[in-house]
Coordinates of N, CA and C in Angstrom, one line a residue:
X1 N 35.8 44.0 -25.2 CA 35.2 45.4 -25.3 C 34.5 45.5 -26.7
X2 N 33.8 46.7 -26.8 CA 33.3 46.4 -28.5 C 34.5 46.7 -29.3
X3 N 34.7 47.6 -29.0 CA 36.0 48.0 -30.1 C 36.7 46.8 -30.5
X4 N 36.9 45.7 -29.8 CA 37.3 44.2 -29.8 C 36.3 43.6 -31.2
X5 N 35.5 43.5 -30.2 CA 34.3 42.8 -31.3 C 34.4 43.4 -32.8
X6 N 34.3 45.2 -32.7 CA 34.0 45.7 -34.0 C 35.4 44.4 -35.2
X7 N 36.3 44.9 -34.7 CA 37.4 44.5 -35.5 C 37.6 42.9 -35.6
X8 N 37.1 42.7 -34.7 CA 36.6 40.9 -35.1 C 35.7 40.8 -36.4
X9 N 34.6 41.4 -36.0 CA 33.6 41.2 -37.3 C 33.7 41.3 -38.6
X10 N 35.0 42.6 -38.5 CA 35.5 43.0 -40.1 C 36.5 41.6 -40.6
X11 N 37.0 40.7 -40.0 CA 37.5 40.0 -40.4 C 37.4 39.1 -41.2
X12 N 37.9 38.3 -42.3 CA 37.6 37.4 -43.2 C 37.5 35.8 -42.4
X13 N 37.0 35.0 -43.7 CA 36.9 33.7 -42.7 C 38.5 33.3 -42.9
X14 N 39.6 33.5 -43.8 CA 40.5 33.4 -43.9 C 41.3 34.1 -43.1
X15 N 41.2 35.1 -42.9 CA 41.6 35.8 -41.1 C 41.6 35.1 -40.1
X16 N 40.5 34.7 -39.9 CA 40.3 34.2 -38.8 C 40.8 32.9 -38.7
X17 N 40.6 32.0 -39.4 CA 41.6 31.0 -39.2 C 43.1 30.8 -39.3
X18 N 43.2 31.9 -39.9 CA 45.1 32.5 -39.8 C 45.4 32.8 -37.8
X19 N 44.4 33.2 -37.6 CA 44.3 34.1 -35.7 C 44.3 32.3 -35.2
X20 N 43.3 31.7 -35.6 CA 43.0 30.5 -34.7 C 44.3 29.9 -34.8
X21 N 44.7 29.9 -36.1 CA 46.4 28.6 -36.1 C 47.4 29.7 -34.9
X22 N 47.0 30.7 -35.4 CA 48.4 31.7 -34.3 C 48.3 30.9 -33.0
X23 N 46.9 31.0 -32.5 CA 46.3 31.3 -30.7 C 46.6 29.7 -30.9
X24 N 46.5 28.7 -31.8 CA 46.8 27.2 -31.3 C 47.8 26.5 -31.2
X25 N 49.2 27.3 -32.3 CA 50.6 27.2 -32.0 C 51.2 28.0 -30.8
X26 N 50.7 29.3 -30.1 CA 51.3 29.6 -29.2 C 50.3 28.8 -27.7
X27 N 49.3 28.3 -27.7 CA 49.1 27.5 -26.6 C 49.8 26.3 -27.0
X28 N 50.1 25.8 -28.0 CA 51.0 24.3 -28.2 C 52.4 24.7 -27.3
X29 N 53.0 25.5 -27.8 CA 53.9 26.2 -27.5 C 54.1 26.4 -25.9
X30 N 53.3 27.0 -25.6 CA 53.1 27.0 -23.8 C 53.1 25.9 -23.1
X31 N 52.1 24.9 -23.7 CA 51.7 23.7 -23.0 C 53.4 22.9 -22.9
X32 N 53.8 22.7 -24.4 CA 55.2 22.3 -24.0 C 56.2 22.7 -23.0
X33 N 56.1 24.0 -22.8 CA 57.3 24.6 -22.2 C 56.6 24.7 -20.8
X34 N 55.6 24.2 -20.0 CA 55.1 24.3 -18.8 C 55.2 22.8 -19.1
X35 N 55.0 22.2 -19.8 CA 54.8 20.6 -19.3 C 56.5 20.4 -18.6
X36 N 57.7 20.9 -20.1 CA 59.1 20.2 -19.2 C 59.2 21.2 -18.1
X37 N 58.8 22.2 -17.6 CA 58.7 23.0 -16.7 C 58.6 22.2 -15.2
X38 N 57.7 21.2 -15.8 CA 56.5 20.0 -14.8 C 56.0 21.7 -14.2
X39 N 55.4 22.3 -14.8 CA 54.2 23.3 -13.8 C 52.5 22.4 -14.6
X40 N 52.3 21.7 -14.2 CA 51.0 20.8 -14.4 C 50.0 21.5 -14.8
X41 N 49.7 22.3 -13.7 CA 48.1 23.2 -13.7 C 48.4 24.1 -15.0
X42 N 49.1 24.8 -14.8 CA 49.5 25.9 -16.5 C 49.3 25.2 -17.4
X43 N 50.0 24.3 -17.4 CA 50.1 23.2 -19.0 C 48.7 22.7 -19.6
X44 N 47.7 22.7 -18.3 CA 46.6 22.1 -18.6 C 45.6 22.4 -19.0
X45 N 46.1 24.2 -18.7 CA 44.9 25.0 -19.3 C 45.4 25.4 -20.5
X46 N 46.6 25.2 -21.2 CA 47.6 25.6 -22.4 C 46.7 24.4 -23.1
X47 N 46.8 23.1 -22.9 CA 46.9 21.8 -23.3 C 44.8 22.1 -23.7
X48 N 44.1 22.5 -22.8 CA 42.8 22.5 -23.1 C 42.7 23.5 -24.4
X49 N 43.0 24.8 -24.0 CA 42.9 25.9 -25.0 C 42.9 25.5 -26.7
X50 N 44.4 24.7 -26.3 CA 44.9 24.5 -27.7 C 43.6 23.3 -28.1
X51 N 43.8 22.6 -27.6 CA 42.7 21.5 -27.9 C 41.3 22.0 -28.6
X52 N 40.3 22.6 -27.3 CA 39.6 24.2 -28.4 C 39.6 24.7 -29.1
X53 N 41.0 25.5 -29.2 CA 41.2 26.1 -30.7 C 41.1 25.1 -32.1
X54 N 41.6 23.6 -31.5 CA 41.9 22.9 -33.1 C 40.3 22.3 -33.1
X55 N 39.4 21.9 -32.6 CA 37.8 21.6 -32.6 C 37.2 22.6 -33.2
X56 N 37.3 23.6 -32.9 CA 36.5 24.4 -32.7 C 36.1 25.8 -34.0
X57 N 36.8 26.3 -34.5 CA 37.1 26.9 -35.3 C 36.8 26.3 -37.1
X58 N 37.0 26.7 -38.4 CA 36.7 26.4 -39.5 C 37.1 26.1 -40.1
X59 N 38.3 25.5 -39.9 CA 39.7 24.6 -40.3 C 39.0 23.2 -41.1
X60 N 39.2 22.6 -42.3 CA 38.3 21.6 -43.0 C 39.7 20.6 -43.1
X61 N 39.5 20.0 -43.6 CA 40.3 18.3 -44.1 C 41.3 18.0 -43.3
X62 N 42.4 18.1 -43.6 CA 43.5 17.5 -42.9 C 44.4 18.6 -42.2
X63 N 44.3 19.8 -42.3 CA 44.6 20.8 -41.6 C 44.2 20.1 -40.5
X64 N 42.8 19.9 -40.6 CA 41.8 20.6 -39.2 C 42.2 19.2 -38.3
X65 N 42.5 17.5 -38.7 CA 43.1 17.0 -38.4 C 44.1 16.9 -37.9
X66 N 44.9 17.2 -38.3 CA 46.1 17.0 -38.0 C 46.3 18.0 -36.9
X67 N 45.9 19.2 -36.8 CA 45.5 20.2 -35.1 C 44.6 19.7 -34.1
X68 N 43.6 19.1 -34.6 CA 43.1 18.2 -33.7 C 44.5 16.9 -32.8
X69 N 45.0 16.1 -34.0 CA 46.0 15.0 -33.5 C 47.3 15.7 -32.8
X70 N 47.5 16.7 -32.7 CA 48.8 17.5 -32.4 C 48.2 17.3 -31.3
X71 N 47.1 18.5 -30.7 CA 46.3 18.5 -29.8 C 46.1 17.6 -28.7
X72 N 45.4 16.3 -29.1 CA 45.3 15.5 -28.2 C 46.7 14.7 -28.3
X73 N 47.5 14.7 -28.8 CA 49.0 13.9 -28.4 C 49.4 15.0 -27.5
X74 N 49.4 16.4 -27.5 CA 49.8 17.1 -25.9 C 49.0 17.1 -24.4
X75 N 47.7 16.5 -24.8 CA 47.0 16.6 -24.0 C 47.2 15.0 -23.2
X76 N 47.8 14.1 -24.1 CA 48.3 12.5 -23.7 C 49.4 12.4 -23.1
X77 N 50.1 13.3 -23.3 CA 51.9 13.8 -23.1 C 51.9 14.6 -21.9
X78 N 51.2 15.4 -21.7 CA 50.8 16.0 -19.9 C 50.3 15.0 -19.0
X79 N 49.3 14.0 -19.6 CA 48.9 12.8 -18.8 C 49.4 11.9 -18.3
X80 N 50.2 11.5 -19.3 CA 51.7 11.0 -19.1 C 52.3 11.2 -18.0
X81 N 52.9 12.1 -18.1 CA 53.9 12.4 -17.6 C 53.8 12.7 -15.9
X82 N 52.5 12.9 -15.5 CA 51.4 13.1 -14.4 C 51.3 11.6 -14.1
X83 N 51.8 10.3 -14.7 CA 51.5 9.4 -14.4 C 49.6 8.8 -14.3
X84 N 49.2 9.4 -15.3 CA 47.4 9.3 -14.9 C 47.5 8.8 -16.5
X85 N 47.9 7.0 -16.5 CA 47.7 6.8 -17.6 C 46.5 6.2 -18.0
X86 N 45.7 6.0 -16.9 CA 44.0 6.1 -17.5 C 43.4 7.5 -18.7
X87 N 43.6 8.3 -18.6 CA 43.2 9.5 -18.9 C 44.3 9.6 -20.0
X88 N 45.5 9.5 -20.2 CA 46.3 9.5 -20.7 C 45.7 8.4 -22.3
X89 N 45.7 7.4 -21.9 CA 45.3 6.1 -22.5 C 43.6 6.8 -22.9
X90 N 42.5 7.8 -23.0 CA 42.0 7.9 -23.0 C 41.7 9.3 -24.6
X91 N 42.9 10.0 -24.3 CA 43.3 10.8 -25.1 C 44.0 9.9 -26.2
X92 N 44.8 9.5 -25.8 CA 45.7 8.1 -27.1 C 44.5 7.5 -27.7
X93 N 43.1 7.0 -27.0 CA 42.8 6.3 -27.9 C 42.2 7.6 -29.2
X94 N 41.3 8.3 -28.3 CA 40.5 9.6 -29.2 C 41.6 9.9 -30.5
X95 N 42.7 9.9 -30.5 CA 43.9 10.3 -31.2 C 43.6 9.3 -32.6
X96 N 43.8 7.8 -32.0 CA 44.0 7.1 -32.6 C 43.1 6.8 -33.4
X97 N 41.7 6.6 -32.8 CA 40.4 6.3 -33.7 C 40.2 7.7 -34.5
X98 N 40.7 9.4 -34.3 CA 39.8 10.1 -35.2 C 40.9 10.1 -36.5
X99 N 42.8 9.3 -36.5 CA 43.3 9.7 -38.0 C 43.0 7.9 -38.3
X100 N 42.6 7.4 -38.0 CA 42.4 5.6 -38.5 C 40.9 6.5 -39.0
X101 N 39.8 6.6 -39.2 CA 38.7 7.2 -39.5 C 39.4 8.2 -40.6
X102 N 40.3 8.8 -40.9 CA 40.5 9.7 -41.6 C 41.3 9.1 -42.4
X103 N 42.1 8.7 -42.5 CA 43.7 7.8 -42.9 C 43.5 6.7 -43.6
X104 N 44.6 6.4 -44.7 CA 44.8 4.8 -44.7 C 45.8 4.3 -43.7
X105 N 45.4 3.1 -43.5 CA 46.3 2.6 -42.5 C 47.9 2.7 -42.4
X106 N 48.7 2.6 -43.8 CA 49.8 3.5 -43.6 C 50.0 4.9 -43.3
X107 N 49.1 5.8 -43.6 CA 49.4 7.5 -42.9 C 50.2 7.3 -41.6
X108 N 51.0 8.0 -42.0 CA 52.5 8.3 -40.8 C 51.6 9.0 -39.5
X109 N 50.5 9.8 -39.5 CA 50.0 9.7 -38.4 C 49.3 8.6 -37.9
X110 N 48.5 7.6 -38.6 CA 48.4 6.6 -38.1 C 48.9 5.9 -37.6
X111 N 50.2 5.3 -38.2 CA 51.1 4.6 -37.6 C 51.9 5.9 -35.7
X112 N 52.0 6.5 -36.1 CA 52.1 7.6 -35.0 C 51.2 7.2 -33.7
X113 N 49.9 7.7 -34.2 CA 48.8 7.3 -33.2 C 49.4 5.6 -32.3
X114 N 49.0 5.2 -33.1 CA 48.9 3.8 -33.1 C 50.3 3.8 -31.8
X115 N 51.5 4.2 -32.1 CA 52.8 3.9 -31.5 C 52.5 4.7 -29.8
X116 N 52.0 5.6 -30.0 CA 51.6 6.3 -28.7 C 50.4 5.8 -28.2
X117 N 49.5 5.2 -29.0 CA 48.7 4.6 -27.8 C 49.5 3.0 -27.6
X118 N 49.9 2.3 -28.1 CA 50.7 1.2 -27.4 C 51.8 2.0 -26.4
X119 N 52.8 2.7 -26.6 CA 53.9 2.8 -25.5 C 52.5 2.9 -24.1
X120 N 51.4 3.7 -24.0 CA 50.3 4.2 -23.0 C 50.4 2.8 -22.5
X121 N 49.6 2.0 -23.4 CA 49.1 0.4 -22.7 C 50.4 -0.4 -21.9
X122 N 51.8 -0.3 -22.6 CA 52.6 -0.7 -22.0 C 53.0 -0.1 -20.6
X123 N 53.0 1.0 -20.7 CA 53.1 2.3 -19.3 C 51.8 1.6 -18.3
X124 N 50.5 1.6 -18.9 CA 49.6 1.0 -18.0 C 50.5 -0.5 -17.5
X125 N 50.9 -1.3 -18.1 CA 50.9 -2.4 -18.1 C 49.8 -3.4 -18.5
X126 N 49.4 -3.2 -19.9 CA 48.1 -4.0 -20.6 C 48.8 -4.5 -21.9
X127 N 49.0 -5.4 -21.0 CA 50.1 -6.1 -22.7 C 49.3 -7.1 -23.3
X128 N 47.9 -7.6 -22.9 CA 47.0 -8.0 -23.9 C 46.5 -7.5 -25.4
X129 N 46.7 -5.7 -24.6 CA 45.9 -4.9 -25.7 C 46.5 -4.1 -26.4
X130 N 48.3 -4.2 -26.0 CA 49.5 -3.9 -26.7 C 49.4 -4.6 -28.0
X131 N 49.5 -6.0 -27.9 CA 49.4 -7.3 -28.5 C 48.3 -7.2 -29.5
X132 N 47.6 -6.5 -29.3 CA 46.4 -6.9 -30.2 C 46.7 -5.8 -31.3
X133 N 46.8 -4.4 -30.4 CA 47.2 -2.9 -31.5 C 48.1 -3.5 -32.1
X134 N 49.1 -3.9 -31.6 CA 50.7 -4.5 -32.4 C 50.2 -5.2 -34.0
X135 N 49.8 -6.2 -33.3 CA 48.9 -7.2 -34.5 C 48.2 -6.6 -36.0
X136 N 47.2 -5.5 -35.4 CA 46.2 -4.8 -36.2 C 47.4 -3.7 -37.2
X137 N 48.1 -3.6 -36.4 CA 48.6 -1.7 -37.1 C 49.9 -2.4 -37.8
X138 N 50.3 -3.9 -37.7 CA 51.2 -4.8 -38.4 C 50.6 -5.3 -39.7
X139 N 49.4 -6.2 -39.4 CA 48.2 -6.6 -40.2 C 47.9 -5.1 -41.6
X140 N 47.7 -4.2 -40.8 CA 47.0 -3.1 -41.9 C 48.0 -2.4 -42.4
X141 N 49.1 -2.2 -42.0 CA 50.6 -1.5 -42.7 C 50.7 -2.6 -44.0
X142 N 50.9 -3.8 -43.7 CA 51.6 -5.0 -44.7 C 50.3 -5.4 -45.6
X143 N 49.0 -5.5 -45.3 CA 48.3 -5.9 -46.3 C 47.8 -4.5 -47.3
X144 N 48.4 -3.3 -46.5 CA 47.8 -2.5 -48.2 C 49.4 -2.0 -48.2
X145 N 50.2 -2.5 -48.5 CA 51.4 -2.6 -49.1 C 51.2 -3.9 -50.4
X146 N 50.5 -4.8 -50.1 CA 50.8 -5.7 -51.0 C 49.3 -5.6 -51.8
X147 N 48.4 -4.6 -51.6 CA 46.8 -4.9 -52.2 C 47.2 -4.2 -53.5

């Protein structure tokens, strides 16, 4: 309604990104509690929203990251669990390649990503490409520990 809008407008950009984290913790929130629920369809419009909200909005560096990575690890975690580890393995990787782009290779979300998209490949049953993540995310943990 306008009366909506008016009081939108008056808001600060720091408002508004205070509203965006609210509306992305309580769809995180939902998506969980409908996923163990197993109510699928709910969770998936919870699981998109929230996803929305962390893209979308004016959130900068590693905030805006790390709501992004929350994000699509619920959106991998409903996929999951749905058994649709194509799609699943699809969100794991997006996960994986946007905190490796952002991260050094030890960031605990890195190493995170990394662990959720292997358990995916294993769940697929692609233990070629288990083997190789294994390798890479072992390789880049141990050589910038010792650089």
């Amino acid at each position: 309604d306008s009366d909506a809008s008016k009081r939108i407008d008056c808001l600060n950009e720091d408002q508004i990104n205070s509203l965006v984290e609210q509306l992305f913790c309580m769809e995180q929130n939902m998506a969980v509690i409908t996923i163990n629920r197993r109510q699928f369809d709910l969770a998936k419009g919870h699981s998109q929203r929230c996803l929305a909200h962390s893209r979308r909005y004016g959130l900068e560096g590693e905030k805006k990251i790390t709501m992004i990575f929350q994000a699509l690890e619920g959106c991998c975690s409903l996929q999951d669990q749905q058994d649709n580890h194509s799609c699943s393995l699809s969100f794991a990787e997006e996960c994986y390649n946007l905190v490796v782009e952002a991260y050094d290779p030890v960031h605990p979300q890195v190493q995170e990503a990394a662990g959720v998209l292997i358990g995916i490949l294993i769940s697929k049953g692609d233990l070629f490409d288990v083997s190789t993540y294994v390798e890479c995310t072992l390789v880049m943990k141990y050589s910038s520990n010792y650089s």
